[in-house]
GROMACS .gro file of C-alpha atoms in nm:
model
  232
    1MET     CA    1   2.332  -0.999   2.400
    2THR     CA    2   2.094  -0.773   2.206
    3ASN     CA    3   1.777  -0.880   2.033
    4GLN     CA    4   1.806  -0.870   1.657
    5ALA     CA    5   1.545  -0.647   1.496
    6ILE     CA    6   1.304  -0.831   1.268
    7VAL     CA    7   1.308  -0.684   0.918
    8ASP     CA    8   1.007  -0.744   0.697
    9ASP     CA    9   1.103  -0.645   0.343
   10PHE     CA   10   0.824  -0.843   0.174
   11VAL     CA   11   0.639  -0.655  -0.099
   12ALA     CA   12   0.325  -0.827  -0.226
   13PRO     CA   13   0.285  -0.850  -0.604
   14PRO     CA   14  -0.040  -0.705  -0.746
   15CYS     CA   15  -0.342  -0.929  -0.686
   16LYS     CA   16  -0.587  -0.946  -0.976
   17GLY     CA   17  -0.829  -1.162  -0.780
   18VAL     CA   18  -1.147  -1.010  -0.635
   19VAL     CA   19  -1.284  -1.032  -0.282
   20ARG     CA   20  -1.619  -1.201  -0.348
   21ILE     CA   21  -1.911  -1.148  -0.110
   22LEU     CA   22  -2.081  -1.480  -0.042
   23TYR     CA   23  -2.335  -1.359   0.216
   24GLN     CA   24  -2.435  -1.023   0.364
   25ASP     CA   25  -2.669  -0.897   0.634
   26ASN     CA   26  -2.667  -0.600   0.873
   27ASP     CA   27  -2.403  -0.754   1.099
   28ILE     CA   28  -2.162  -0.968   0.898
   29LEU     CA   29  -2.020  -1.058   0.563
   30LEU     CA   30  -1.897  -1.394   0.448
   31ILE     CA   31  -1.634  -1.342   0.180
   32ASN     CA   32  -1.409  -1.546  -0.046
   33LYS     CA   33  -1.051  -1.419  -0.021
   34PRO     CA   34  -0.834  -1.475  -0.329
   35SER     CA   35  -0.489  -1.629  -0.299
   36GLY     CA   36  -0.213  -1.370  -0.318
   37LEU     CA   37  -0.387  -1.096  -0.116
   38LEU     CA   38  -0.297  -0.978   0.234
   39SER     CA   39  -0.575  -0.988   0.493
   40LEU     CA   40  -0.458  -0.659   0.647
   41SER     CA   41  -0.252  -0.383   0.489
   42GLY     CA   42   0.118  -0.406   0.575
   43LYS     CA   43   0.337  -0.145   0.743
   44ASN     CA   44   0.524  -0.105   0.416
   45PRO     CA   45   0.325   0.155   0.217
   46LEU     CA   46   0.368  -0.063  -0.091
   47ASN     CA   47   0.152  -0.326   0.082
   48TRP     CA   48  -0.161  -0.112   0.115
   49ASP     CA   49  -0.378  -0.352  -0.089
   50SER     CA   50  -0.556  -0.602   0.135
   51VAL     CA   51  -0.891  -0.761   0.211
   52HIS     CA   52  -0.958  -0.498   0.478
   53HIS     CA   53  -0.858  -0.207   0.253
   54ARG     CA   54  -1.082  -0.329  -0.030
   55LEU     CA   55  -1.380  -0.377   0.199
   56VAL     CA   56  -1.347  -0.038   0.367
   57HIS     CA   57  -1.288   0.152   0.044
   58GLY     CA   58  -1.505  -0.060  -0.185
   59GLN     CA   59  -1.427  -0.249  -0.505
   60GLN     CA   60  -1.541  -0.075  -0.820
   61GLY     CA   61  -1.809  -0.279  -0.990
   62GLU     CA   62  -1.790  -0.550  -0.723
   63SER     CA   63  -1.880  -0.426  -0.375
   64PRO     CA   64  -1.962  -0.101  -0.191
   65ALA     CA   65  -1.755   0.049   0.090
   66PHE     CA   66  -1.819  -0.106   0.431
   67LEU     CA   67  -1.671   0.172   0.645
   68GLN     CA   68  -1.670  -0.019   0.976
   69ALA     CA   69  -1.566  -0.357   0.837
   70SER     CA   70  -1.327  -0.543   1.066
   71LEU     CA   71  -1.158  -0.882   1.044
   72PRO     CA   72  -1.192  -1.096   1.358
   73HIS     CA   73  -0.965  -1.352   1.193
   74ARG     CA   74  -0.722  -1.360   0.903
   75LEU     CA   75  -0.596  -1.593   0.634
   76ASP     CA   76  -0.235  -1.615   0.518
   77PHE     CA   77  -0.134  -1.423   0.206
   78GLY     CA   78  -0.132  -1.737  -0.011
   79THR     CA   79  -0.441  -1.900   0.140
   80SER     CA   80  -0.777  -1.854  -0.031
   81GLY     CA   81  -1.125  -1.908   0.100
   82ILE     CA   82  -1.394  -1.810   0.342
   83MET     CA   83  -1.364  -1.538   0.604
   84VAL     CA   84  -1.625  -1.384   0.835
   85VAL     CA   85  -1.625  -1.004   0.859
   86GLY     CA   86  -1.784  -0.789   1.129
   87LEU     CA   87  -1.972  -0.486   0.992
   88HIS     CA   88  -1.988  -0.293   1.321
   89ARG     CA   89  -1.811  -0.294   1.655
   90ALA     CA   90  -2.063  -0.505   1.846
   91ALA     CA   91  -2.063  -0.779   1.582
   92THR     CA   92  -1.683  -0.784   1.565
   93THR     CA   93  -1.654  -0.803   1.945
   94HIS     CA   94  -1.897  -1.096   1.953
   95LEU     CA   95  -1.702  -1.282   1.684
   96ASN     CA   96  -1.367  -1.205   1.849
   97LYS     CA   97  -1.487  -1.365   2.172
   98GLN     CA   98  -1.586  -1.681   1.983
   99PHE     CA   99  -1.246  -1.705   1.814
  100GLN     CA  100  -1.067  -1.648   2.146
  101ALA     CA  101  -1.278  -1.918   2.311
  102GLY     CA  102  -1.197  -2.162   2.029
  103SER     CA  103  -1.567  -2.224   1.965
  104ILE     CA  104  -1.557  -2.144   1.593
  105THR     CA  105  -1.506  -2.447   1.368
  106LYS     CA  106  -1.296  -2.414   1.053
  107ARG     CA  107  -1.221  -2.669   0.785
  108TYR     CA  108  -0.961  -2.635   0.510
  109VAL     CA  109  -0.873  -2.825   0.195
  110ALA     CA  110  -0.504  -2.875   0.113
  111MET     CA  111  -0.309  -3.057  -0.158
  112LEU     CA  112  -0.009  -3.231  -0.003
  113ASP     CA  113   0.305  -3.359  -0.172
  114GLY     CA  114   0.317  -3.740  -0.176
  115TRP     CA  115   0.078  -4.003  -0.041
  116LEU     CA  116  -0.010  -4.003   0.328
  117GLU     CA  117   0.024  -4.339   0.499
  118HIS     CA  118  -0.305  -4.319   0.690
  119GLU     CA  119  -0.655  -4.220   0.579
  120HIS     CA  120  -0.701  -3.994   0.881
  121GLY     CA  121  -0.502  -3.878   1.180
  122GLN     CA  122  -0.404  -3.601   1.416
  123ILE     CA  123  -0.090  -3.388   1.422
  124SER     CA  124   0.003  -3.244   1.760
  125ALA     CA  125   0.319  -3.032   1.776
  126ALA     CA  126   0.374  -2.702   1.959
  127ILE     CA  127   0.457  -2.397   1.748
  128ALA     CA  128   0.680  -2.100   1.837
  129LYS     CA  129   0.804  -1.790   1.655
  130ASP     CA  130   1.134  -1.833   1.473
  131VAL     CA  131   1.307  -1.500   1.539
  132HIS     CA  132   1.603  -1.595   1.322
  133HIS     CA  133   1.396  -1.685   1.015
  134PHE     CA  134   1.107  -1.438   1.004
  135PRO     CA  135   0.827  -1.483   0.898
  136ARG     CA  136   0.865  -1.856   0.955
  137VAL     CA  137   0.758  -2.034   1.271
  138LYS     CA  138   0.915  -2.348   1.416
  139ILE     CA  139   0.819  -2.662   1.603
  140CYS     CA  140   0.934  -2.619   1.963
  141HIS     CA  141   0.788  -2.823   2.247
  142ALA     CA  142   0.982  -2.623   2.508
  143THR     CA  143   0.864  -2.270   2.422
  144GLY     CA  144   0.585  -2.322   2.169
  145LYS     CA  145   0.208  -2.305   2.208
  146THR     CA  146  -0.008  -2.615   2.172
  147ALA     CA  147  -0.111  -2.677   1.811
  148ILE     CA  148  -0.338  -2.963   1.697
  149SER     CA  149  -0.457  -3.043   1.344
  150ASP     CA  150  -0.692  -3.326   1.246
  151TYR     CA  151  -0.692  -3.450   0.887
  152VAL     CA  152  -0.892  -3.681   0.660
  153VAL     CA  153  -0.776  -3.797   0.316
  154LEU     CA  154  -1.023  -3.694   0.044
  155GLN     CA  155  -0.846  -3.817  -0.269
  156ARG     CA  156  -0.511  -3.946  -0.390
  157PHE     CA  157  -0.345  -3.849  -0.718
  158ASP     CA  158  -0.062  -3.999  -0.921
  159LYS     CA  159   0.206  -3.861  -1.155
  160PRO     CA  160   0.316  -3.690  -0.936
  161ARG     CA  161   0.186  -3.837  -0.615
  162ARG     CA  162  -0.029  -3.594  -0.419
  163THR     CA  163  -0.296  -3.623  -0.151
  164LEU     CA  164  -0.599  -3.399  -0.114
  165VAL     CA  165  -0.689  -3.367   0.254
  166GLU     CA  166  -0.947  -3.194   0.469
  167TYR     CA  167  -0.784  -3.023   0.767
  168SER     CA  168  -0.973  -2.939   1.086
  169PRO     CA  169  -0.743  -2.731   1.306
  170LEU     CA  170  -0.834  -2.749   1.675
  171THR     CA  171  -0.609  -2.450   1.745
  172GLY     CA  172  -0.533  -2.142   1.538
  173ARG     CA  173  -0.158  -2.086   1.539
  174THR     CA  174   0.024  -1.889   1.270
  175HIS     CA  175   0.116  -2.112   0.973
  176GLN     CA  176  -0.014  -2.414   1.168
  177LEU     CA  177  -0.134  -2.627   0.877
  178ARG     CA  178   0.168  -2.541   0.665
  179ILE     CA  179   0.431  -2.638   0.920
  180HIS     CA  180   0.235  -2.941   1.045
  181SER     CA  181   0.220  -3.068   0.687
  182LEU     CA  182   0.596  -3.032   0.653
  183LEU     CA  183   0.646  -3.203   0.990
  184ILE     CA  184   0.476  -3.523   0.870
  185GLY     CA  185   0.682  -3.518   0.551
  186HIS     CA  186   0.407  -3.401   0.316
  187PRO     CA  187   0.432  -3.022   0.266
  188ILE     CA  188   0.146  -2.832   0.107
  189VAL     CA  189   0.201  -2.802  -0.267
  190GLY     CA  190   0.308  -2.451  -0.370
  191CYS     CA  191   0.417  -2.345  -0.020
  192ASP     CA  192   0.718  -2.111  -0.030
  193LEU     CA  193   0.810  -2.121   0.341
  194TYR     CA  194   0.767  -2.486   0.438
  195HIS     CA  195   0.859  -2.711   0.148
  196ALA     CA  196   1.056  -3.014   0.039
  197GLU     CA  197   1.260  -3.045  -0.277
  198GLY     CA  198   1.019  -3.011  -0.568
  199SER     CA  199   0.699  -2.942  -0.371
  200GLN     CA  200   0.689  -2.564  -0.419
  201PRO     CA  201   0.710  -2.550  -0.802
  202MET     CA  202   0.429  -2.808  -0.837
  203ALA     CA  203   0.177  -2.520  -0.827
  204GLU     CA  204   0.176  -2.146  -0.897
  205ARG     CA  205   0.003  -2.075  -0.566
  206LEU     CA  206  -0.026  -2.223  -0.218
  207LEU     CA  207  -0.283  -2.503  -0.248
  208LEU     CA  208  -0.454  -2.429   0.082
  209HIS     CA  209  -0.818  -2.317   0.090
  210ALA     CA  210  -1.049  -2.228   0.379
  211ARG     CA  211  -1.367  -2.413   0.282
  212ASP     CA  212  -1.599  -2.406   0.586
  213ILE     CA  213  -1.662  -2.193   0.892
  214ASP     CA  214  -1.926  -2.254   1.162
  215PHE     CA  215  -2.005  -1.987   1.423
  216LEU     CA  216  -2.287  -1.827   1.621
  217HIS     CA  217  -2.444  -1.528   1.450
  218PRO     CA  218  -2.364  -1.217   1.658
  219SER     CA  219  -2.728  -1.095   1.657
  220SER     CA  220  -2.949  -1.404   1.648
  221GLY     CA  221  -2.716  -1.641   1.829
  222GLU     CA  222  -2.807  -1.909   1.577
  223LEU     CA  223  -2.549  -2.148   1.435
  224THR     CA  224  -2.432  -2.009   1.102
  225GLN     CA  225  -2.250  -2.234   0.856
  226GLY     CA  226  -2.056  -2.078   0.572
  227GLN     CA  227  -1.900  -2.272   0.285
  228CYS     CA  228  -1.678  -2.179  -0.008
  229PRO     CA  229  -1.589  -2.469  -0.241
  230SER     CA  230  -1.221  -2.527  -0.315
  231PRO     CA  231  -1.092  -2.406  -0.654
  232PHE     CA  232  -0.847  -2.696  -0.681
   0.00000   0.00000   0.00000
């Protein structure tokens, strides 16, 4: 039995949104990533546009070129919100170690299809790659890695029923919040990969936004708290 080669034929449509700089010092940037922009440039030459490419090459009229900018973490193509960027190797290494240790706290805002039964809760379900349905992942307790997401209901909406939640992922698996939302029967509105009938066309974009990030500054060691309010 041979392993089937994974083919990624995705070509990102042009992104008119701008990478906004929320904070800058000699070591880091805090930025607001627009929805519909890759974090890193893809292997396909048509997918050169990305957060990293724009930071390294500069954005005309918006931001200069940060030649050593590096992304210690990434957001999905459709996810908007706050990211921390290392501006030199030492800063990036320091941030990478924090992400690997799980000591960086992140909070997201998501609009879910339907009304959740409980006001708060925790979703725990292991996640594994789905080699037959790339780029999707799957819930698999036998081969998957531990994935835990805490949530709190912020607001409920009617006509149609939707629930705005704050997610606090305790782990950082690929597509974790998106597949966990589907697992509990309330997919994120606008999600193209993990959806129920009618949940994707409810919005023109994925309604998932990285709102908060707390980490230790790579130079001072002080707790740094970044916030980027949700656009929805």
